[in-house]
Every structure is written in C-alpha cells, then in structure tokens.
Amino acid sequence: MRKILTLLCVCLFALPVSAQFDDIQWGVVGGLNYAVLVGEDAEDAKEDIEDALDDIKDLEGDYKRWIYGKLGFHLGVIGEYELKENLSIVSGLQYSQKGYIGKVEYKYGYGNMINPQYGFIYSSEEFEHKARFILNYLDLPITVKYNLDNRFSVFGGLLFSFLISEKVKWEMEQKAEYDDGYGNIITDINSDSDTNDNFDHFFSQFTTKNIDDPKGTLSGYQIGVGYEFDAFNVSLKLNKNSNAFESDYGDDNQNITYQLSVSRYF
C-alpha cells in the first residue's frame, strides 16, 4: 500500500510538469463535514446500546444513550487539470475534521427513596456523560471529473487520509436532589472532564486487551456531484475511509464523511 501511495503521489505532482501551467486551474476549497461511524464493530456497539435501552425501558425516568455523527469542517487547496473536453483530474490537499460523538444521559424521579446509609430521601437524579472522539486528517483526493453540461458535473476516485491528531474530549455531570430530613431540598452536583485523553487510553478502560493507536494512513474513495458558476464550484461529496481505529469491540470502525464544499478557482 505504501508503494502504491508513493507512486500515486509522484504521478499527481509530476502531472503539472508535463503540462502547460495555464492548463491547470488552482484554487481554494472549504466547507462543512458531517462524519458518522460505521463498520462491523461500530454496529455491534450500537446493537448493545439498543439492547441496554430495551432492558431498562420499563424503568421510570428518561434514559438516552447513542452514538451520534460529528460536525466539523475542511479547508485546503485544489487543482484541476483538463485531460480533454468535459474530462479532467481534480486533486488537492485538505485539512479535514472527522470522528464521532458518544453520549449517555438519564433522569430519574425516585419519590420517597431512602438512602439506607445516610438516611436522607432522594427526590431525583440526573446524569450526563458526553465524549467527543476527534480525528483530524490531511486528505488527498485523486478524482476524475466529468462535466455533464456547462454547469453540472460528477466525480469520483481515490482518497488517502493522513492522521494529524487524535483526541478524546469527555465531560461528566451528575446532579442529585434530596431531602435532608429537615424539610430542606439539597442539590448535589458532581462534574469531571478531560480534554486531552487519547483513543488507546480511553478504550483500554473497558477491556483487558491492548488497544492500538489510531491508524496513521487510511485509504478509501470519494464520490460527488458539483455545480459551477463563474469561478465557483459548489459540491456534495461522500468520503469513505478504511478502518480508522480500535475500540473495545474491535478495529472495524470507519468514518463516512458527508461534505458540503465551496471552491474558488483563480
């Protein structure tokens, strides 16, 4: 894979050498990302969450636990070389934010539930735990673009992603209200957070096996459609990467990233 990647990079950046500089359109590109977690092990985690929700659905209170997509952005440079009429190669380098969000929250009303150790009466309890799993990459797409007419186009090709940074930001808050036995309602709030945890340490807390660091180089593909007007291009893209990291369920965890991009050619 490393040899193939090196060859593709050489071919990509050697292309302008054999072409007239005026034939290459250069520009900047940026926009929004929405990354979702997929893969066999990711689906196993989601199924366990659904089973847990089924087990407690008869309990009084509100309980939510799920894996959510993560918003982010991408920003970088873009180059387009016309092979022939209506057909061109498009590539570039873009900083791209990916990952996902995990969240657990519940709220229970206990009524007159006496704590046997301390004697006070609980009335309610709330708990929220949110973790942001952050994966930042330098994306290298190499796509072939076909212009359907003067405005619309379709494109698709290879995508290589190089990990720049990874981090897990989590925060927890627990709030309990109880009667101290003298008619006073006491509110007790406990909170904790960590903004500098990493993937291998976070998931190692839930398993006895060794957890590897997220992979530094990913392969995949990119497909999309675009609309051009003047020197601008608005496009919708779908990026699919190979296995990105290992969790306590396994290493079949991937990101599909939906992108809304705006590029400006000079």
PDB file of N, CA and C in Angstrom, residues 105 116 132:
ATOM      1  N   GLU A 105     -27.208   9.807  28.843  1.00  0.00           N
ATOM      2  CA  GLU A 105     -27.876  10.701  29.789  1.00  0.00           C
ATOM      3  C   GLU A 105     -29.124  10.012  30.334  1.00  0.00           C
ATOM      4  N   PRO A 116     -30.243   4.050  52.660  1.00  0.00           N
ATOM      5  CA  PRO A 116     -30.085   3.298  53.915  1.00  0.00           C
ATOM      6  C   PRO A 116     -28.840   3.675  54.697  1.00  0.00           C
ATOM      7  N   ARG A 132     -16.424  13.316  22.915  1.00  0.00           N
ATOM      8  CA  ARG A 132     -16.188  13.694  21.524  1.00  0.00           C
ATOM      9  C   ARG A 132     -14.907  13.006  21.057  1.00  0.00           C
TER      10      ARG A 132
END
